[in-house]
XYZ file of N, CA and C in Angstrom:
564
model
N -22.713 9.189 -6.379
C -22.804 9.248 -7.811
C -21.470 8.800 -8.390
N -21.380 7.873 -9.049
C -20.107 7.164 -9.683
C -20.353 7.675 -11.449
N -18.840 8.190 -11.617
C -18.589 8.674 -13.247
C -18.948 7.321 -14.393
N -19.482 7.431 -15.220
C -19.654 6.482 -15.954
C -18.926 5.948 -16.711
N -18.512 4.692 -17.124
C -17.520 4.069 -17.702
C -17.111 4.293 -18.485
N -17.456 5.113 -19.733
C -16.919 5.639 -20.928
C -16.485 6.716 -20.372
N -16.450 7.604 -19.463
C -15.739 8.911 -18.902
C -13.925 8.347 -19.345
N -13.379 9.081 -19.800
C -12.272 9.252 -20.309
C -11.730 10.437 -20.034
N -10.451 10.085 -19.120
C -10.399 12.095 -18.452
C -8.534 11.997 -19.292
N -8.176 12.901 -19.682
C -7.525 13.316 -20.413
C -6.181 14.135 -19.974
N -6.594 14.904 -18.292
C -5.573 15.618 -17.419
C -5.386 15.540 -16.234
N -4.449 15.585 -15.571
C -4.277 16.077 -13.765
C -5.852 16.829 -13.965
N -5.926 18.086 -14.514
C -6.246 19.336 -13.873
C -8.091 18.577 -14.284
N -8.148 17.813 -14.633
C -9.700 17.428 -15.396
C -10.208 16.472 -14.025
N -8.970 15.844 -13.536
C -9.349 14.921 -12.691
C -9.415 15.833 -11.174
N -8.639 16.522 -10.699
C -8.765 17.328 -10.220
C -10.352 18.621 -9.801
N -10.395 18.726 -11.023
C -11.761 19.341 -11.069
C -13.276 18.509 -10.686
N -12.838 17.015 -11.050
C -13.755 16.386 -10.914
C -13.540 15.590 -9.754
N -12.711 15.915 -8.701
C -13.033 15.674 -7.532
C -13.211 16.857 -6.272
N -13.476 18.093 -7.365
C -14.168 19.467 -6.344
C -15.723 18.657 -5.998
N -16.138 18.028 -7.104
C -17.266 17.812 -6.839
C -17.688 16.487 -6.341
N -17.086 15.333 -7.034
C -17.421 14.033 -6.742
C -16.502 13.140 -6.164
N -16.453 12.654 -5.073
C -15.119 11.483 -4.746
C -15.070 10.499 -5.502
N -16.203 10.027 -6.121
C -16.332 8.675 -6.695
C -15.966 8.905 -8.041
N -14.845 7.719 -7.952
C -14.359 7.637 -9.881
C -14.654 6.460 -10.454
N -15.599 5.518 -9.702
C -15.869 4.346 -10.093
C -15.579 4.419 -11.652
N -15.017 3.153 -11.900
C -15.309 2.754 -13.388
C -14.650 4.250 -14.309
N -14.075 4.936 -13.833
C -13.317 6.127 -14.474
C -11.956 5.460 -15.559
N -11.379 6.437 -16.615
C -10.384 5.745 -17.209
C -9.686 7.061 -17.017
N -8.421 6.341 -16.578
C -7.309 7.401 -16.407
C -6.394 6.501 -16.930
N -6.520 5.981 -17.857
C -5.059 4.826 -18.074
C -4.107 5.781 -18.958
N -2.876 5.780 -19.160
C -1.783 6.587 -19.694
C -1.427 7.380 -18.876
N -2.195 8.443 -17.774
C -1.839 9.224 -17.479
C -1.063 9.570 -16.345
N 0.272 10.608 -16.571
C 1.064 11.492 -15.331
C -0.043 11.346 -14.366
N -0.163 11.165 -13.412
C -0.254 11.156 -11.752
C 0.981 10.808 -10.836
N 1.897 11.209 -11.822
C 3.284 11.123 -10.627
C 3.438 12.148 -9.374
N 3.028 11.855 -8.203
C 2.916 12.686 -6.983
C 1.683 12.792 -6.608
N 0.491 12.230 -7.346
C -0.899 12.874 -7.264
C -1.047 11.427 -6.039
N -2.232 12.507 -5.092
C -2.800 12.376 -3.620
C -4.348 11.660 -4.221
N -4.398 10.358 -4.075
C -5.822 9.777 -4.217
C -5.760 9.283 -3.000
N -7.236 9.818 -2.484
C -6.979 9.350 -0.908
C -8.924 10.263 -0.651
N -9.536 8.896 -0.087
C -10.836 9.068 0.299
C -11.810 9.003 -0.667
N -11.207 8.022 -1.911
C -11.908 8.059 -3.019
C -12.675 6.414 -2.746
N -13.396 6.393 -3.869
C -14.265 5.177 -4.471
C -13.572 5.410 -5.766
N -13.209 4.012 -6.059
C -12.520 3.853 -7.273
C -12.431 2.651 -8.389
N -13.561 1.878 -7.380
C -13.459 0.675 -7.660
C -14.051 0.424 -9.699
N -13.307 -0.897 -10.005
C -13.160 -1.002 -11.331
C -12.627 0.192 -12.301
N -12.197 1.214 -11.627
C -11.347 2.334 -12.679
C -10.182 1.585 -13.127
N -10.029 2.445 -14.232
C -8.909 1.691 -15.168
C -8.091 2.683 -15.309
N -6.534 2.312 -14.582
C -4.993 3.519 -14.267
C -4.306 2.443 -15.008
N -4.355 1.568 -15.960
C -3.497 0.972 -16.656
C -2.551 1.817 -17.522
N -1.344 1.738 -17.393
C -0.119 2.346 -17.626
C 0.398 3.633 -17.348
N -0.591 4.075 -16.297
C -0.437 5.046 -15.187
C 0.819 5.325 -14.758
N 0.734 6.412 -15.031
C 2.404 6.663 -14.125
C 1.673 7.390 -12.362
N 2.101 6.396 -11.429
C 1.556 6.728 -10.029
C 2.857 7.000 -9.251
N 3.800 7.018 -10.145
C 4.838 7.005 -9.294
C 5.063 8.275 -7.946
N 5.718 7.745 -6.497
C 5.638 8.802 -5.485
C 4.307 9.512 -5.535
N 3.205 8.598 -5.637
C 1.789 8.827 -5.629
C 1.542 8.535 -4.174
N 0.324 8.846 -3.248
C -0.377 8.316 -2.544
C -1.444 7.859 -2.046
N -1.714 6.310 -2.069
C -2.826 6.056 -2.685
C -3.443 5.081 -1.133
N -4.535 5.911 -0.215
C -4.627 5.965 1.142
C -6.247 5.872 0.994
N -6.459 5.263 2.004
C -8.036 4.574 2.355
C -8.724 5.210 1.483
N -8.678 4.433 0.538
C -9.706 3.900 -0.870
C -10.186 2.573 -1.269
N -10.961 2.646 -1.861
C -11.599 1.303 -2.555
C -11.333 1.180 -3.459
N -10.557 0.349 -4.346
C -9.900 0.274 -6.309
C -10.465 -1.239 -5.954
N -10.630 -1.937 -5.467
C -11.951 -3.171 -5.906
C -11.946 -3.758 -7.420
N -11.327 -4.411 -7.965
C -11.110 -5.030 -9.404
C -10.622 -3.590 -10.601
N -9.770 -2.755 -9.330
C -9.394 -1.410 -10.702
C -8.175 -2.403 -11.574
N -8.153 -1.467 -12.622
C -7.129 -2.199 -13.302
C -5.310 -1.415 -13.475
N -4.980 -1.978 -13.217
C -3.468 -0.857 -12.838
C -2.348 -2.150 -13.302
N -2.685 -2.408 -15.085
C -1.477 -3.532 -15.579
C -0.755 -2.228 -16.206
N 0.522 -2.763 -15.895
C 1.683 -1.790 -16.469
C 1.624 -0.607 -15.563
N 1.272 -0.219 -15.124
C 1.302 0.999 -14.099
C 2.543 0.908 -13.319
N 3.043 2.223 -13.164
C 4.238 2.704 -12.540
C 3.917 3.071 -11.208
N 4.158 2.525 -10.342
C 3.560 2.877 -8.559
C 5.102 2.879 -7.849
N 6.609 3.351 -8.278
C 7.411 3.147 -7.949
C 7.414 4.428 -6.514
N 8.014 3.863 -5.598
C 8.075 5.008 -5.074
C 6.819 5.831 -4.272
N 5.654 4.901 -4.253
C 4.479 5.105 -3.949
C 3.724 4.735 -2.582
N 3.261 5.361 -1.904
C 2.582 5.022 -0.303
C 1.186 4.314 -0.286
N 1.137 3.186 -0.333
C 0.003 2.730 -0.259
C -1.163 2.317 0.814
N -1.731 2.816 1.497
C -2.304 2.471 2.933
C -3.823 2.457 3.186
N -4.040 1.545 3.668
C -5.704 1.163 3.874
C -6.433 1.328 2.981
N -6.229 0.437 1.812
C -6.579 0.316 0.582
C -7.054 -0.944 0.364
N -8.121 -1.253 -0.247
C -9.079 -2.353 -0.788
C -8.808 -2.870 -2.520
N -8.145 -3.319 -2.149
C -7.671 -3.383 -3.587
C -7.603 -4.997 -4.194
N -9.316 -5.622 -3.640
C -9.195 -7.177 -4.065
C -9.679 -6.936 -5.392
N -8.936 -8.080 -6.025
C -9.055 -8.137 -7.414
C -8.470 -7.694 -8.372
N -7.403 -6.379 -7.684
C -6.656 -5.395 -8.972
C -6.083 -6.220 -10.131
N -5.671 -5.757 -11.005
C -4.680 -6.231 -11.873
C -3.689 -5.222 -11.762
N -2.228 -5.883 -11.424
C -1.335 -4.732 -11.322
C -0.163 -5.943 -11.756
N -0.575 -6.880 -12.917
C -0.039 -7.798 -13.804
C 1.234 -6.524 -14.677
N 2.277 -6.810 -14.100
C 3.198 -6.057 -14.764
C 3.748 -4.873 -14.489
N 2.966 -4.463 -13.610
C 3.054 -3.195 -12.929
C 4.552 -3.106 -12.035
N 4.789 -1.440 -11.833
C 6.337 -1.617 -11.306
C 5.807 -0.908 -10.023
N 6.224 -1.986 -8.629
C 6.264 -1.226 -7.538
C 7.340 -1.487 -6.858
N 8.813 -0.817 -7.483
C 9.504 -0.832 -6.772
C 10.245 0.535 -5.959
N 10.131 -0.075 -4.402
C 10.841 0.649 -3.273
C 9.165 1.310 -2.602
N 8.160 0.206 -3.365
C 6.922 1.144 -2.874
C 6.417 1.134 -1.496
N 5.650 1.647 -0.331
C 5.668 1.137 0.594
C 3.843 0.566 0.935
N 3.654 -0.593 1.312
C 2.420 -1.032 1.036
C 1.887 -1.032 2.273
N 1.190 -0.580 3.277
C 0.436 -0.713 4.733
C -0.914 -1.200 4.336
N -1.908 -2.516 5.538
C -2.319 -2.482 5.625
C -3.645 -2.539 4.739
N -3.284 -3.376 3.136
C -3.954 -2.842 2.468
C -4.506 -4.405 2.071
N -5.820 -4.875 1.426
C -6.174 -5.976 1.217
C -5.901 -6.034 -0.546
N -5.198 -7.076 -1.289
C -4.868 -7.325 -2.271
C -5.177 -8.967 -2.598
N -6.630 -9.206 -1.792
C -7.407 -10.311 -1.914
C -6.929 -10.501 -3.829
N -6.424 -11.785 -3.916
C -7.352 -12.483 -5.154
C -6.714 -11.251 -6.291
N -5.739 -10.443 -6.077
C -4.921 -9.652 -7.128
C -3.971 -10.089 -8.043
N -4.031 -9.942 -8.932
C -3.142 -10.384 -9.926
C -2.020 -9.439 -10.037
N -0.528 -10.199 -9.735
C 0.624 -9.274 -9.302
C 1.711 -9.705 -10.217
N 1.253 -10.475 -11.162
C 2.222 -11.318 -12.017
C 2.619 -10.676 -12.841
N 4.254 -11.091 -13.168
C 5.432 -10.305 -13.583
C 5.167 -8.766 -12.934
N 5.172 -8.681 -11.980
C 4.839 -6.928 -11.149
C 6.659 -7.393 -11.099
N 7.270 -5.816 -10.626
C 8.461 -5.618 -10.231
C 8.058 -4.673 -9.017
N 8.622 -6.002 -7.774
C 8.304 -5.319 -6.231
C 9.528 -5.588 -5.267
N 10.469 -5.059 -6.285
C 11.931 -4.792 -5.799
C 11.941 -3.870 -4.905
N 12.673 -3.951 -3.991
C 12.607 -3.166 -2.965
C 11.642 -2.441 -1.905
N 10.552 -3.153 -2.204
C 9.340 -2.876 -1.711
C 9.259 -3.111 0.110
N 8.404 -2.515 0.610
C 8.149 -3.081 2.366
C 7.117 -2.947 1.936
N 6.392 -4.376 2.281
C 5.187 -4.770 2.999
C 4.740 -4.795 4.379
N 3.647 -4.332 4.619
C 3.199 -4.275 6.265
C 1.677 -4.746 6.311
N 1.376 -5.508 7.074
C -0.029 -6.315 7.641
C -1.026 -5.729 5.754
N -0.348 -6.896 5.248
C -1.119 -7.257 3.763
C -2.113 -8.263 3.525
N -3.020 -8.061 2.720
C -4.027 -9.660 2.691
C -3.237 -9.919 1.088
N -2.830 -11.273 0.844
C -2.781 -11.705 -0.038
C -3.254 -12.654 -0.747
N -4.540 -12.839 0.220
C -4.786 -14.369 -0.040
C -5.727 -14.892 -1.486
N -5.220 -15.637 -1.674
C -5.372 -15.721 -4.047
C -4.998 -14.837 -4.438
N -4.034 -14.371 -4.188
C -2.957 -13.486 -5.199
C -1.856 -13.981 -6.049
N -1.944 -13.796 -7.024
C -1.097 -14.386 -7.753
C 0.468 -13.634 -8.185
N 1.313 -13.934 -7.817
C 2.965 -13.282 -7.947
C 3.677 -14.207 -8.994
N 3.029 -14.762 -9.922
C 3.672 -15.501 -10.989
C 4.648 -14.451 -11.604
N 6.008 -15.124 -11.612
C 7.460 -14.058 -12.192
C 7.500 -12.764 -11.585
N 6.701 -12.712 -10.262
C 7.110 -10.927 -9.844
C 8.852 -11.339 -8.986
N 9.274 -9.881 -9.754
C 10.581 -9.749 -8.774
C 10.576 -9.228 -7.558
N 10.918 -9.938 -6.506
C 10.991 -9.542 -5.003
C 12.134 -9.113 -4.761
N 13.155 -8.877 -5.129
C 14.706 -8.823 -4.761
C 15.040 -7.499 -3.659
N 14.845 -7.561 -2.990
C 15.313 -6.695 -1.578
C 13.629 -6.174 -1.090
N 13.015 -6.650 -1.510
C 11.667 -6.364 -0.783
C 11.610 -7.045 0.646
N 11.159 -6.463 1.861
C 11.220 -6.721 3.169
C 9.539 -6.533 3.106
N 8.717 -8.014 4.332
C 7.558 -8.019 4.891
C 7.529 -8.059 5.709
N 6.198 -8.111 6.802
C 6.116 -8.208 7.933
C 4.526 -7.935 8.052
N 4.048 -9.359 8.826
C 2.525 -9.655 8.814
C 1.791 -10.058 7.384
N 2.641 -10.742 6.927
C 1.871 -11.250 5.498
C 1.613 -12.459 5.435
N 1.136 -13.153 5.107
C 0.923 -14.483 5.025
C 1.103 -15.433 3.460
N 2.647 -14.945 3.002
C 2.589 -15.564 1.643
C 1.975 -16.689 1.158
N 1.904 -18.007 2.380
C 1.467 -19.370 1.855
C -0.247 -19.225 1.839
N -0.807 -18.192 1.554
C -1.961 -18.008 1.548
C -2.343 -17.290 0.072
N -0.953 -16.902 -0.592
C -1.293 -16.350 -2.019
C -1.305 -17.535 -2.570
N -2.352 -17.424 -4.171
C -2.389 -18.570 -5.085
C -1.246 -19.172 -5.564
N -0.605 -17.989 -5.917
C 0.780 -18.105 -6.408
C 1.768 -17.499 -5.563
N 2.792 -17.818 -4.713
C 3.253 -16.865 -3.849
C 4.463 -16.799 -4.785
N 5.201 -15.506 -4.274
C 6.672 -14.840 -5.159
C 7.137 -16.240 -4.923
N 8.319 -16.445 -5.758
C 8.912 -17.378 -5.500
C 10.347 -17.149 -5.479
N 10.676 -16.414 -4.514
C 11.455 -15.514 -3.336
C 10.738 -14.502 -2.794
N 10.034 -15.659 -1.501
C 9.772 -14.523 -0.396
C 10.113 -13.114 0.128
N 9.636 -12.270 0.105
C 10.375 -11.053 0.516
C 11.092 -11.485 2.392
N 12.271 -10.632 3.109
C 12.857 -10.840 3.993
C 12.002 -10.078 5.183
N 12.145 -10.244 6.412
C 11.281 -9.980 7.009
C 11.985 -8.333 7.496
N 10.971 -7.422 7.943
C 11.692 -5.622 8.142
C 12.227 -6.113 9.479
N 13.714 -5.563 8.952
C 14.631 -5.685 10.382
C 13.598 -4.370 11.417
N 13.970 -4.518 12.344
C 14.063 -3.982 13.588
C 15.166 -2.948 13.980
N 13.810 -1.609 13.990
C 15.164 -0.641 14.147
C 16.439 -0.242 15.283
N 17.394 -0.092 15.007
C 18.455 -0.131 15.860
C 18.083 0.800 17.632
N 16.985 1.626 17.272
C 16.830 2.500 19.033
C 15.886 1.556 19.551
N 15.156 0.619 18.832
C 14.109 -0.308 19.365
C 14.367 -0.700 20.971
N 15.565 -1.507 20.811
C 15.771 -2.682 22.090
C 16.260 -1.520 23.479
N 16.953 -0.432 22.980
C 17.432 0.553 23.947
C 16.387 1.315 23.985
N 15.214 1.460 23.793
C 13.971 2.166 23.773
C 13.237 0.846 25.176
N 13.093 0.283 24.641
C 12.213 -1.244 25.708
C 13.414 -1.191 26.859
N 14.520 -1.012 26.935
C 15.410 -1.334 28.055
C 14.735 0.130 28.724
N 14.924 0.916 28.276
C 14.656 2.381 29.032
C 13.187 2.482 29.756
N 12.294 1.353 29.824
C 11.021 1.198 29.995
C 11.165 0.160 30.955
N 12.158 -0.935 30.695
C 12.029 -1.936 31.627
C 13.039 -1.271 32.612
N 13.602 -0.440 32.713
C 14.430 0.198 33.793
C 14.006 1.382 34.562
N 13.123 1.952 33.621
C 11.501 2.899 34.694
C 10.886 2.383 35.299
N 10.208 1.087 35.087
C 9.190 0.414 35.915
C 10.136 -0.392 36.899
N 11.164 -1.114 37.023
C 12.113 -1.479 38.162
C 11.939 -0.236 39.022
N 12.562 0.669 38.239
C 13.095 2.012 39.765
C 11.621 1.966 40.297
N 9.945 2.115 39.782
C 9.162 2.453 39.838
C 8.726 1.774 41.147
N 8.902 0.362 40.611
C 8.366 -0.996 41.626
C 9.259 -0.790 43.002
N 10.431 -0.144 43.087
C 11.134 -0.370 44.083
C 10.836 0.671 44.825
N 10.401 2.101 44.365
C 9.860 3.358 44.904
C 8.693 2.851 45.743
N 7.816 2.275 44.929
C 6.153 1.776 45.546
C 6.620 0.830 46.762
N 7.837 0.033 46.590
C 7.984 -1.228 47.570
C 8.421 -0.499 48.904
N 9.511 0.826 48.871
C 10.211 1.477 49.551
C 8.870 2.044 50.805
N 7.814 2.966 49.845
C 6.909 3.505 50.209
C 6.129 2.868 51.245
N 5.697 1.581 50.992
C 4.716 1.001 51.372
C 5.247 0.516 53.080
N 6.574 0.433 53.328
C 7.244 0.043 54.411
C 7.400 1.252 55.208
């Protein structure tokens, strides 16, 4: 059962209430409202309208927002993961330092977004438009910019590699040596 499009919810505590009962906010309007910290996660959401939403340090985790509209919306600071989100408008929207996993942003409109400081991880971008978004210290990895309509025009840098990484893989390739030489020892 999806809320009907004129539904106009007014609070945290309204929206809240109305997911004791229903996950689905299809086509819901929450635009203006505080959701700074608020947990959307296992919803249907698709075509809701969070335009000028404050989502900030929100988390917004395997859902469907499917052509939601989120222009001007504040997502600073925000966890985004296994999320369906072709079509959004998040034209203007601020996601900076946000962290994005895994999420499809088919055919989204991201223009003038601020995605400063952002990490991207295994993103679909493909017809997305980044006309004037700021990338400036945003780091990717598994994206395929030349596949957006419009790609940033400053690529985000790719996520370094953390410093215990390579001494983590040495400590593995130096178990299986001793390992191979135990089995070789044995076998004689």
């Amino acid at each position: 059962m999806s809320i009907e499009e004129s539904v106009k919810f007014e609070s945290r505590d309204e929206i809240n209430e109305t997911l004791r009962l229903n996950r689905d906010l299809s086509g819901a309007d929450l635009s203006g409202l505080d959701l700074s910290g608020f947990k959307l996660t296992g919803l249907e959401m698709a075509g809701a309208n969070l335009s000028e939403s404050n989502l900030e340090n929100a988390v917004v985790a395997a859902i469907n927002m499917e052509g939601a509209n989120l222009t001007a919306a504040r997502l600073n600071e925000a966890q985004i993961a296994a999320a369906n989100m072709k079509g959004v408008s998040l034209r203007g929207a601020q996601l900076r330092a946000a962290k994005i996993n895994a999420a499809n942003l088919e055919e989204a409109d991201l223009s003038e977004a601020d995605l400063t400081g952002s990490r991207w991880f295994l993103v679909n971008v493909s017809g997305a438009d980044f006309s004037d978004a700021a990338t400036d210290g945003a780091q990717a990895s598994g994206v395929e910019w030349s596949k957006a309509k419009v790609p940033p025009a400053e690529i985000p840098g790719p996520i370094p590699v953390p410093p215990w990484v390579p001494a983590l893989l040495a400590g593995f390739g130096l178990l299986l040596v001793v390992g191979i030489i135990l089995a070789w020892r044995r076998r004689r």
